CSV table of C-alpha atoms and ligand atoms in Angstrom, one decimal:
chain,number,residue,atom,x,y,z
A,1,MET,CA,84.2,73.1,103.3
A,2,LEU,CA,81.9,70.1,103.7
A,3,ALA,CA,81.4,67.6,101.0
A,4,GLY,CA,78.6,65.0,100.7
A,5,CYS,CA,81.1,62.1,100.9
A,6,LEU,CA,84.8,62.0,101.8
A,7,ALA,CA,87.6,60.3,100.1
A,8,VAL,CA,90.2,58.5,102.2
A,9,ALA,CA,93.9,57.5,101.5
A,10,ALA,CA,97.2,57.7,103.2
A,11,LEU,CA,100.6,59.4,103.2
A,12,ALA,CA,103.2,59.6,105.9
A,13,GLY,CA,103.2,62.8,107.9
A,14,CYS,CA,105.4,64.6,110.3
A,15,THR,CA,104.5,66.3,113.5
A,16,GLY,CA,103.6,69.9,113.5
A,17,ALA,CA,103.8,71.8,110.3
A,18,PRO,CA,106.4,71.4,107.7
A,19,PRO,CA,109.0,74.1,108.2
A,20,ASP,CA,107.8,77.4,107.0
A,21,PRO,CA,109.3,77.8,103.6
A,22,ASP,CA,111.1,81.1,102.8
A,23,ARG,CA,108.9,83.7,101.3
A,24,PRO,CA,108.6,83.2,97.5
A,25,ARG,CA,111.3,85.0,95.5
A,26,PRO,CA,110.5,87.8,93.1
A,27,GLY,CA,109.6,86.3,89.8
A,28,GLN,CA,108.8,83.0,91.3
A,29,VAL,CA,105.5,81.8,89.7
A,30,ASP,CA,104.0,80.3,92.8
A,31,VAL,CA,104.5,80.3,96.6
A,32,GLY,CA,106.0,76.8,96.8
A,33,ASP,CA,102.9,75.1,98.2
A,34,PRO,CA,103.1,71.5,96.8
A,35,TYR,CA,99.3,71.1,97.0
A,36,VAL,CA,98.8,73.9,94.5
A,37,PRO,CA,101.7,74.2,92.1
A,38,GLY,CA,101.5,77.5,90.2
A,39,HIS,CA,99.3,79.2,92.7
A,40,GLY,CA,100.4,82.5,94.2
A,41,ASN,CA,103.4,84.5,93.2
A,42,GLY,CA,106.6,85.9,94.7
A,43,GLY,CA,107.8,89.5,95.1
A,44,TYR,CA,104.8,91.4,96.5
A,45,ASP,CA,102.1,91.4,99.1
A,46,VAL,CA,98.6,92.4,98.2
A,47,ALA,CA,96.7,94.8,100.5
A,48,ALA,CA,93.4,95.3,98.5
A,49,TYR,CA,91.5,94.1,95.5
A,50,ARG,CA,88.9,96.3,93.9
A,51,LEU,CA,86.9,94.3,91.4
A,52,ARG,CA,84.4,95.7,89.0
A,53,VAL,CA,82.8,93.0,86.9
A,54,ARG,CA,79.9,92.9,84.5
A,55,TYR,CA,78.2,89.6,83.7
A,56,ASP,CA,75.6,88.9,81.1
A,57,PRO,CA,74.0,85.4,81.5
A,58,ALA,CA,72.6,85.7,78.0
A,59,ASP,CA,76.1,85.1,76.5
A,60,ASP,CA,78.0,84.1,79.6
A,61,ARG,CA,80.5,86.9,79.0
A,62,LEU,CA,82.4,88.5,81.9
A,63,THR,CA,84.0,91.9,81.6
A,64,GLY,CA,86.3,92.9,84.4
A,65,HIS,CA,88.4,95.7,85.7
A,66,ALA,CA,90.6,94.8,88.7
A,67,THR,CA,92.7,97.1,90.7
A,68,VAL,CA,95.2,95.3,92.8
A,69,THR,CA,97.1,97.4,95.4
A,70,ALA,CA,100.2,95.7,96.7
A,71,THR,CA,103.6,96.3,98.3
A,72,ALA,CA,106.8,95.1,96.6
A,73,ASP,CA,108.8,92.7,98.8
A,74,ALA,CA,111.9,93.3,96.7
A,75,VAL,CA,113.1,95.2,93.7
A,76,LEU,CA,110.7,94.2,90.9
A,77,SER,CA,111.3,94.5,87.2
A,78,ARG,CA,108.3,92.3,86.5
A,79,PHE,CA,105.8,90.3,88.5
A,80,ASN,CA,103.0,87.7,88.0
A,81,LEU,CA,99.3,87.5,88.8
A,82,ASP,CA,97.3,84.3,88.5
A,83,LEU,CA,94.5,84.4,85.9
A,84,ALA,CA,93.0,81.3,84.3
A,85,GLY,CA,91.5,81.9,80.9
A,86,LEU,CA,89.9,85.3,79.9
A,87,THR,CA,91.6,87.8,77.7
A,88,VAL,CA,93.6,90.8,79.1
A,89,THR,CA,93.2,93.9,77.1
A,90,ALA,CA,95.1,96.5,79.2
A,91,VAL,CA,97.4,96.6,82.2
A,92,ARG,CA,98.6,99.7,84.0
A,93,VAL,CA,100.9,100.0,86.9
A,94,ASP,CA,100.5,103.2,88.9
A,95,GLY,CA,98.5,104.6,86.0
A,96,THR,CA,101.2,103.9,83.3
A,97,PRO,CA,100.6,101.3,80.7
A,98,ALA,CA,102.6,98.1,81.3
A,99,ARG,CA,103.6,95.3,79.1
A,100,HIS,CA,101.7,92.0,79.7
A,101,ALA,CA,101.9,88.5,78.5
A,102,ARG,CA,100.2,85.2,79.3
A,103,ASP,CA,101.9,81.9,80.2
A,104,GLY,CA,99.2,79.4,81.2
A,105,ARG,CA,97.4,80.7,84.3
A,106,GLU,CA,100.1,83.3,84.8
A,107,LEU,CA,99.7,86.9,83.8
A,108,VAL,CA,103.2,88.4,83.5
A,109,VAL,CA,103.4,92.1,84.0
A,110,THR,CA,106.4,94.2,83.1
A,111,PRO,CA,106.0,97.8,84.4
A,112,ALA,CA,107.5,100.7,82.4
A,113,ARG,CA,109.7,101.4,85.4
A,114,GLY,CA,111.0,98.9,88.0
A,115,LEU,CA,109.4,98.9,91.4
A,116,ALA,CA,111.6,99.7,94.5
A,117,ARG,CA,111.6,97.3,97.4
A,118,GLY,CA,108.9,98.5,99.8
A,119,ALA,CA,107.0,100.5,97.1
A,120,ARG,CA,103.3,100.5,97.3
A,121,PHE,CA,101.8,100.1,93.8
A,122,ALA,CA,98.5,99.7,92.1
A,123,VAL,CA,97.9,97.4,89.1
A,124,ASP,CA,94.9,97.9,86.9
A,125,VAL,CA,93.9,95.0,84.7
A,126,GLU,CA,91.1,95.1,82.2
A,127,TYR,CA,90.0,91.8,80.9
A,128,ALA,CA,87.0,90.0,79.4
A,129,GLY,CA,85.8,86.6,78.1
A,130,VAL,CA,83.8,83.6,78.9
A,131,PRO,CA,85.0,82.1,82.2
A,132,THR,CA,85.9,78.5,82.4
A,133,PRO,CA,85.1,76.4,85.6
A,134,VAL,CA,87.6,74.0,87.1
A,135,GLU,CA,87.4,70.5,88.5
A,136,SER,CA,89.0,69.8,91.8
A,137,GLU,CA,88.8,67.2,94.6
A,138,LEU,CA,85.6,69.0,95.7
A,139,GLY,CA,83.9,68.8,92.4
A,140,VAL,CA,83.2,71.6,89.9
A,141,GLY,CA,84.4,75.0,91.1
A,142,GLY,CA,85.6,78.4,89.8
A,143,PHE,CA,83.3,80.5,87.8
A,144,LEU,CA,80.3,78.3,86.7
A,145,ALA,CA,77.4,79.5,84.6
A,146,THR,CA,74.0,78.5,85.9
A,147,PRO,CA,70.6,78.5,84.2
A,148,ASP,CA,69.8,81.9,85.8
A,149,GLY,CA,73.3,83.4,86.3
A,150,ALA,CA,76.6,82.2,87.7
A,151,VAL,CA,78.4,81.0,90.8
A,152,ALA,CA,82.1,81.6,91.6
A,153,LEU,CA,83.1,79.2,94.3
A,154,GLY,CA,85.7,76.5,95.1
A,155,GLN,CA,88.6,75.4,97.2
A,156,PRO,CA,91.4,75.7,96.6
A,157,ASP,CA,90.7,76.7,93.0
A,158,SER,CA,88.3,79.5,92.3
A,159,ALA,CA,89.5,83.1,92.3
A,160,ALA,CA,91.8,83.0,89.3
A,161,THR,CA,88.9,81.9,87.1
A,162,TRP,CA,87.3,85.4,87.4
A,163,PHE,CA,89.9,87.9,88.4
A,164,PRO,CA,93.7,88.4,88.4
A,165,VAL,CA,94.9,87.5,91.9
A,166,ASN,CA,97.8,86.4,94.0
A,167,ASP,CA,95.9,83.1,94.4
A,168,HIS,CA,97.1,81.6,97.7
A,169,PRO,CA,95.7,82.0,101.2
A,170,SER,CA,99.0,83.1,102.5
A,171,ASP,CA,98.4,86.5,100.9
A,172,LYS,CA,95.2,87.9,102.4
A,173,ALA,CA,93.7,91.2,101.4
A,174,THR,CA,90.6,93.4,101.6
A,175,TYR,CA,88.0,93.3,98.8
A,176,ASP,CA,85.6,95.7,97.2
A,177,VAL,CA,83.4,93.9,94.7
A,178,GLU,CA,81.1,95.7,92.3
A,179,VAL,CA,79.0,93.4,90.2
A,180,THR,CA,76.8,94.6,87.3
A,181,VAL,CA,74.1,92.3,86.1
A,182,PRO,CA,70.8,92.7,84.2
A,183,ASP,CA,68.0,94.3,86.2
A,184,GLY,CA,66.1,91.8,88.2
A,185,LEU,CA,68.9,89.5,89.1
A,186,ALA,CA,70.7,89.4,92.4
A,187,ALA,CA,74.5,89.7,92.6
A,188,LEU,CA,75.9,88.6,96.0
A,189,SER,CA,79.4,88.6,97.3
A,190,ASN,CA,81.2,88.9,100.6
A,191,GLY,CA,81.0,91.4,103.4
A,192,VAL,CA,78.9,94.5,104.0
A,193,PRO,CA,76.4,95.6,101.4
A,194,ALA,CA,77.8,98.9,100.0
A,195,GLY,CA,74.9,100.2,97.9
A,196,ARG,CA,73.1,99.3,94.7
A,197,SER,CA,72.3,101.4,91.6
A,198,SER,CA,70.6,100.8,88.3
A,199,SER,CA,71.1,102.4,84.9
A,200,GLY,CA,70.1,101.4,81.3
A,201,GLY,CA,68.7,98.0,82.3
A,202,TRP,CA,71.7,97.0,84.4
A,203,THR,CA,72.0,96.9,88.2
A,204,THR,CA,75.3,97.2,90.1
A,205,TRP,CA,75.6,95.5,93.5
A,206,ARG,CA,78.4,96.6,95.7
A,207,TRP,CA,80.1,94.7,98.5
A,208,ALA,CA,82.9,95.5,100.9
A,209,GLU,CA,85.0,93.0,102.9
A,210,ARG,CA,87.2,95.0,105.2
A,211,ALA,CA,88.8,92.1,107.1
A,212,PRO,CA,91.7,90.4,105.3
A,213,MET,CA,90.4,87.5,103.2
A,214,ALA,CA,92.0,84.6,101.5
A,215,SER,CA,91.3,84.5,97.7
A,216,TYR,CA,89.5,81.2,97.7
A,217,LEU,CA,86.9,82.7,100.2
A,218,CYS,CA,85.8,85.3,97.8
A,219,THR,CA,82.6,84.4,96.1
A,220,LEU,CA,80.1,85.7,93.6
A,221,VAL,CA,76.6,84.4,93.2
A,222,ILE,CA,74.4,85.8,90.5
A,223,GLY,CA,70.8,84.8,89.7
A,224,ASP,CA,67.2,84.7,90.9
A,225,TYR,CA,67.4,84.8,94.6
A,226,ARG,CA,65.2,85.9,97.5
A,227,VAL,CA,67.5,88.2,99.3
A,228,THR,CA,66.8,89.1,103.0
A,229,THR,CA,68.7,91.9,104.7
A,230,SER,CA,68.4,92.3,108.4
A,231,THR,CA,70.7,93.2,111.4
A,232,HIS,CA,72.2,90.8,113.8
A,233,ALA,CA,74.2,91.8,116.8
A,234,GLY,CA,74.5,95.3,115.3
A,235,LYS,CA,75.9,94.0,112.0
A,236,PRO,CA,74.2,93.5,108.6
A,237,MET,CA,72.9,90.0,107.9
A,238,VAL,CA,72.3,89.1,104.2
A,239,THR,CA,70.9,85.8,103.3
A,240,ALA,CA,69.8,84.6,99.9
A,241,VAL,CA,67.8,81.6,98.9
A,242,ALA,CA,67.5,80.6,95.2
A,243,VAL,CA,64.0,81.0,93.9
A,244,GLY,CA,64.3,77.4,92.7
A,245,LEU,CA,64.1,76.3,96.4
A,246,PRO,CA,60.9,76.6,98.5
A,247,ALA,CA,60.6,79.9,100.4
A,248,ASP,CA,60.1,78.2,103.7
A,249,GLY,CA,61.9,74.9,102.8
A,250,PRO,CA,64.7,73.3,104.7
A,251,ALA,CA,67.5,75.3,103.2
A,252,ALA,CA,65.7,78.6,104.0
A,253,THR,CA,64.8,77.6,107.5
A,254,SER,CA,68.3,76.3,108.2
A,255,ILE,CA,70.2,79.4,107.0
A,256,ALA,CA,67.7,81.6,108.8
A,257,ARG,CA,69.3,80.3,112.0
A,258,THR,CA,72.7,81.7,111.1
A,259,GLY,CA,72.7,84.4,113.8
A,260,GLU,CA,71.7,82.0,116.5
A,261,ILE,CA,74.4,79.5,115.5
A,262,ALA,CA,77.0,82.2,115.2
A,263,ASP,CA,76.2,83.4,118.7
A,264,PHE,CA,76.5,79.9,120.0
A,265,LEU,CA,79.9,79.6,118.4
A,266,ALA,CA,81.0,83.0,119.6
A,267,ASP,CA,80.4,82.0,123.2
A,268,ARG,CA,83.0,79.3,122.7
A,269,PHE,CA,85.4,80.6,120.1
A,270,GLY,CA,85.5,84.3,121.0
A,271,PRO,CA,83.9,87.3,119.3
A,272,TYR,CA,82.5,86.8,115.7
A,273,PRO,CA,85.4,88.1,113.6
A,274,PHE,CA,83.6,89.9,110.7
A,275,ASP,CA,81.5,93.0,110.0
A,276,SER,CA,78.6,91.1,108.5
A,277,TYR,CA,76.8,87.8,108.6
A,278,GLY,CA,74.9,85.7,106.0
A,279,GLY,CA,74.5,82.7,103.9
A,280,ILE,CA,73.5,81.7,100.3
A,281,ALA,CA,71.5,78.6,99.4
A,282,LEU,CA,72.0,77.4,95.8
A,283,ALA,CA,69.5,75.4,93.8
A,284,ASP,CA,72.1,74.1,91.3
A,285,GLY,CA,72.9,70.5,92.2
A,286,ARG,CA,76.2,70.5,90.4
A,287,ILE,CA,77.5,72.3,93.5
A,288,SER,CA,77.8,69.2,95.8
A,289,TYR,CA,79.5,71.0,98.7
A,290,ALA,CA,79.1,73.9,101.1
A,291,LEU,CA,81.9,76.4,101.4
A,292,GLU,CA,82.8,78.9,104.2
A,293,THR,CA,83.1,81.9,101.9
A,294,GLN,CA,83.9,84.8,104.2
A,295,SER,CA,81.0,86.2,106.2
A,296,ARG,CA,78.6,84.5,103.7
A,297,PRO,CA,78.9,80.8,103.3
A,298,VAL,CA,77.4,79.1,100.2
A,299,TYR,CA,75.4,75.9,100.5
A,300,GLY,CA,74.8,73.4,97.8
A,301,PRO,CA,71.2,72.0,97.7
A,302,GLY,CA,72.3,68.5,98.6
A,303,PHE,CA,72.6,69.3,102.3
A,304,PHE,CA,68.9,70.0,102.6
A,305,LEU,CA,67.3,67.1,100.7
A,306,ALA,CA,66.4,65.3,103.8
A,307,GLY,CA,65.1,68.3,105.8
A,308,PRO,CA,66.6,71.1,107.8
A,309,ASN,CA,70.4,70.8,108.4
A,310,THR,CA,71.8,73.2,110.9
A,311,GLU,CA,75.0,71.0,111.4
A,312,VAL,CA,76.3,72.2,108.0
A,313,VAL,CA,75.5,75.8,109.0
A,314,ALA,CA,77.4,75.3,112.2
A,315,HIS,CA,80.3,73.8,110.3
A,316,GLU,CA,80.6,76.7,107.8
A,317,LEU,CA,80.1,79.3,110.5
A,318,ALA,CA,82.8,77.7,112.6
A,319,HIS,CA,85.1,78.3,109.7
A,320,GLN,CA,84.6,82.0,110.0
A,321,TRP,CA,87.0,81.7,113.0
A,322,PHE,CA,88.9,78.6,111.9
A,323,GLY,CA,90.0,79.1,108.3
A,324,ASP,CA,88.7,82.5,107.4
A,325,SER,CA,89.8,84.8,110.2
A,326,VAL,CA,92.7,82.5,111.1
A,327,SER,CA,93.8,81.1,107.8
A,328,LEU,CA,96.2,78.3,106.9
A,329,ASP,CA,99.6,79.3,105.5
A,330,ARG,CA,100.0,76.0,103.6
A,331,TRP,CA,97.2,73.6,102.4
A,332,GLY,CA,98.9,70.7,104.2
A,333,ASP,CA,97.6,72.3,107.4
A,334,ILE,CA,93.9,72.1,106.3
A,335,TRP,CA,93.0,70.1,109.4
A,336,LEU,CA,93.3,73.4,111.3
A,337,ASN,CA,90.2,74.5,109.3
A,338,GLU,CA,88.3,71.2,109.1
A,339,GLY,CA,89.1,69.6,112.4
A,340,PHE,CA,87.7,72.6,114.3
A,341,ALA,CA,84.7,73.0,111.9
A,342,THR,CA,83.8,69.3,112.4
A,343,TYR,CA,84.2,69.7,116.1
A,344,ALA,CA,81.8,72.6,116.0
A,345,GLU,CA,79.2,70.3,114.5
A,346,TRP,CA,79.7,67.9,117.5
A,347,LEU,CA,79.2,70.8,119.9
A,348,TRP,CA,76.1,72.1,118.1
A,349,THR,CA,74.5,68.6,117.9
A,350,GLU,CA,75.1,68.2,121.7
A,351,HIS,CA,73.6,71.7,122.3
A,352,GLY,CA,70.5,70.7,120.4
A,353,GLY,CA,69.9,67.7,122.6
A,354,GLY,CA,71.5,65.2,120.3
A,355,ARG,CA,74.5,63.0,120.8
A,356,THR,CA,77.1,64.4,123.1
A,357,ALA,CA,80.5,65.4,121.8
A,358,GLN,CA,82.0,62.8,124.1
A,359,ARG,CA,79.8,60.1,122.6
A,360,THR,CA,80.6,61.2,119.0
A,361,PHE,CA,84.3,61.1,120.0
A,362,GLU,CA,84.0,57.5,121.2
A,363,LEU,CA,82.2,56.4,118.1
A,364,ARG,CA,84.6,58.1,115.7
A,365,HIS,CA,87.6,57.0,117.6
A,366,ALA,CA,86.6,53.4,117.1
A,367,ALA,CA,85.9,53.9,113.4
A,368,THR,CA,89.1,55.9,112.5
A,369,ASP,CA,91.8,54.6,110.2
A,370,TRP,CA,94.8,55.7,112.2
A,371,SER,CA,97.3,55.0,109.4
A,372,ARG,CA,96.2,58.2,107.8
A,373,PRO,CA,97.6,61.5,109.1
A,374,SER,CA,95.7,64.8,109.7
A,375,VAL,CA,98.7,66.9,109.0
A,376,ASP,CA,100.0,66.9,105.4
A,377,PRO,CA,97.5,64.3,104.1
A,378,GLY,CA,98.5,64.9,100.5
A,379,ARG,CA,96.6,66.9,97.9
A,380,ALA,CA,94.4,64.0,96.9
A,381,ASP,CA,93.2,63.6,100.5
A,382,MET,CA,93.0,67.2,101.6
A,383,PHE,CA,89.3,66.7,102.1
A,384,GLY,CA,89.6,63.2,103.6
A,385,ALA,CA,88.4,61.7,106.9
A,386,ALA,CA,91.8,62.1,108.4
A,387,VAL,CA,91.5,65.9,108.0
A,388,TYR,CA,87.9,66.2,109.2
A,389,GLN,CA,87.2,63.4,111.7
A,390,ARG,CA,90.7,62.6,113.0
A,391,GLY,CA,91.2,66.4,113.2
A,392,ALA,CA,88.1,66.7,115.4
A,393,LEU,CA,89.2,63.7,117.5
A,394,ALA,CA,92.4,65.6,118.2
A,395,VAL,CA,90.5,68.7,119.2
A,396,HIS,CA,88.3,66.8,121.7
A,397,ALA,CA,91.2,64.8,123.0
A,398,LEU,CA,93.0,68.1,123.7
A,399,ARG,CA,89.9,69.3,125.6
A,400,ARG,CA,89.8,66.1,127.7
A,401,THR,CA,93.6,66.4,128.4
A,402,VAL,CA,93.8,70.0,129.5
A,403,GLY,CA,90.2,70.5,130.8
A,404,ASP,CA,87.4,72.7,129.6
A,405,GLU,CA,88.6,76.0,131.0
A,406,VAL,CA,92.1,75.7,129.5
A,407,PHE,CA,90.7,74.3,126.2
A,408,PHE,CA,88.3,77.1,125.5
A,409,ARG,CA,90.7,79.7,126.7
A,410,THR,CA,93.2,78.2,124.2
A,411,LEU,CA,90.7,78.5,121.3
A,412,ARG,CA,89.7,82.1,122.3
A,413,THR,CA,93.4,83.1,122.6
A,414,TRP,CA,94.1,81.6,119.2
A,415,THR,CA,91.2,83.4,117.4
A,416,ALA,CA,92.2,86.7,119.2
A,417,GLU,CA,96.0,86.6,118.6
A,418,ARG,CA,95.8,85.3,115.1
A,419,ARG,CA,92.7,87.2,114.0
A,420,GLY,CA,93.0,88.3,110.3
A,421,GLY,CA,96.2,86.4,109.8
A,422,ASN,CA,97.8,83.0,108.9
A,423,ALA,CA,99.0,80.2,111.1
A,424,THR,CA,100.5,76.7,111.1
A,425,THR,CA,100.0,73.5,113.0
A,426,ALA,CA,103.3,74.3,114.9
A,427,ASP,CA,101.8,77.6,115.9
A,428,PHE,CA,98.7,75.9,117.4
A,429,VAL,CA,100.8,73.4,119.2
A,430,ALA,CA,103.0,76.2,120.7
A,431,LEU,CA,99.9,78.1,121.8
A,432,ALA,CA,98.3,75.1,123.4
A,433,GLU,CA,101.5,74.5,125.3
A,434,ARG,CA,101.7,78.1,126.4
A,435,VAL,CA,98.1,78.3,127.6
A,436,SER,CA,98.1,75.0,129.3
A,437,GLY,CA,101.7,75.2,130.7
A,438,ARG,CA,102.2,71.6,129.5
A,439,ARG,CA,104.4,69.9,127.0
A,440,LEU,CA,102.0,68.6,124.3
A,441,GLY,CA,104.3,67.6,121.4
A,442,ALA,CA,103.9,63.9,122.0
A,443,PHE,CA,100.2,64.4,122.5
A,444,PHE,CA,99.7,66.1,119.1
A,445,ASP,CA,102.1,63.6,117.4
A,446,ALA,CA,99.9,60.7,118.6
A,447,TRP,CA,96.5,62.3,117.8
A,448,LEU,CA,97.4,64.0,114.5
A,449,VAL,CA,100.0,61.8,112.7
A,450,GLY,CA,100.8,58.6,114.7
A,451,GLY,CA,100.0,55.3,113.0
A,452,THR,CA,98.1,53.7,115.8
A,453,ALA,CA,95.1,54.6,117.8
A,454,PRO,CA,96.0,56.7,120.9
A,455,ALA,CA,94.3,55.8,124.1
A,456,PRO,CA,91.3,58.1,124.8
A,457,PRO,CA,92.2,60.6,127.6
B,1,ZN,ZN1,84.8,72.7,106.2
């Protein structure tokens, strides 16, 4: 994610990640992540979501049918999904009607028969209503109606506003998304385009994301868009620019460089991790941020007001490795996403003949408030400068300390070994020590959480 301006504040941190909590218990109504109380659920692990939604901008009404395929972690007599607003009309578990109740943003499902530990099961949820957007530190998110359609976007809040979900990045899954909209509108989501068909004045757009995806990275963009489909490096590339933006304006020309920038990053971070590429440029100024939605980042219009901006594209594309393919396990580790994405901006700027990464490091080092930690910054500061800039300072300091060869080999090993999974700060520290053959605990303590400026290496 990249916001127009960053809030800053402090909270004491500890080195590495907080100890990995036990997996949530069956029936537990969240995963115990203090940044997002109520998010996620215990008792099961989702493998796949199949979402079939219909949206009519005329009355803002969403009708959905979600099929959630999961494996029980334990014997389950009931379980929860996250769903904010909307009305559930039917729930089936393995085809049999199940009892269901709502408790705030929890959908409580009681199957006719209990589920055995290890059982693979499918939950069908039929639901409808007018979705409600949510406010978070980023600004407005979730499912937001726009003049010509809608956008579903946000971090960490988004998915539960439009489908029933185990809404925490620690439970990644594949997604098939079918979106039915009035003829003439585009309906974009993540992954590979999987066909389109029209009937009775409605068009269904189908998308398939086959790599595991965190729920907040699932997006939906509906409206009047210029959609361009091409091939890059043998994979589909789908970009979309709102018709409210000029066809050859700065947003369009910036996201047109997606393939080139992804290749630049792949040379440094390892192979591009997904089956498709893309980007979506919005015209609605209420979206004041850009988000690394998997394989197809979404960009608010504010990034392109002053002209082309490929730094934001580099930032969101870097997240495809750092955040999307390798996802955090707890939001307190968000520097693992934002520190590397910010560092990718520094690398891209240097590549384009601008300020060198070393010079950016020197300037940022002098300007940083070292009382604020990168690790566990607190929910209110999860998008703060300590996460982005101090995180990137730590990344560059690691490079200076271990040398370019070991540094880039560490990044490529990380993206290869953790591809499609989740990881913690402690995991990254351990890997950096393994690849470099050096003890780096004190180094990371100083750069990520220490209260005074470390000497530049
Ligand atoms: Zn970011």
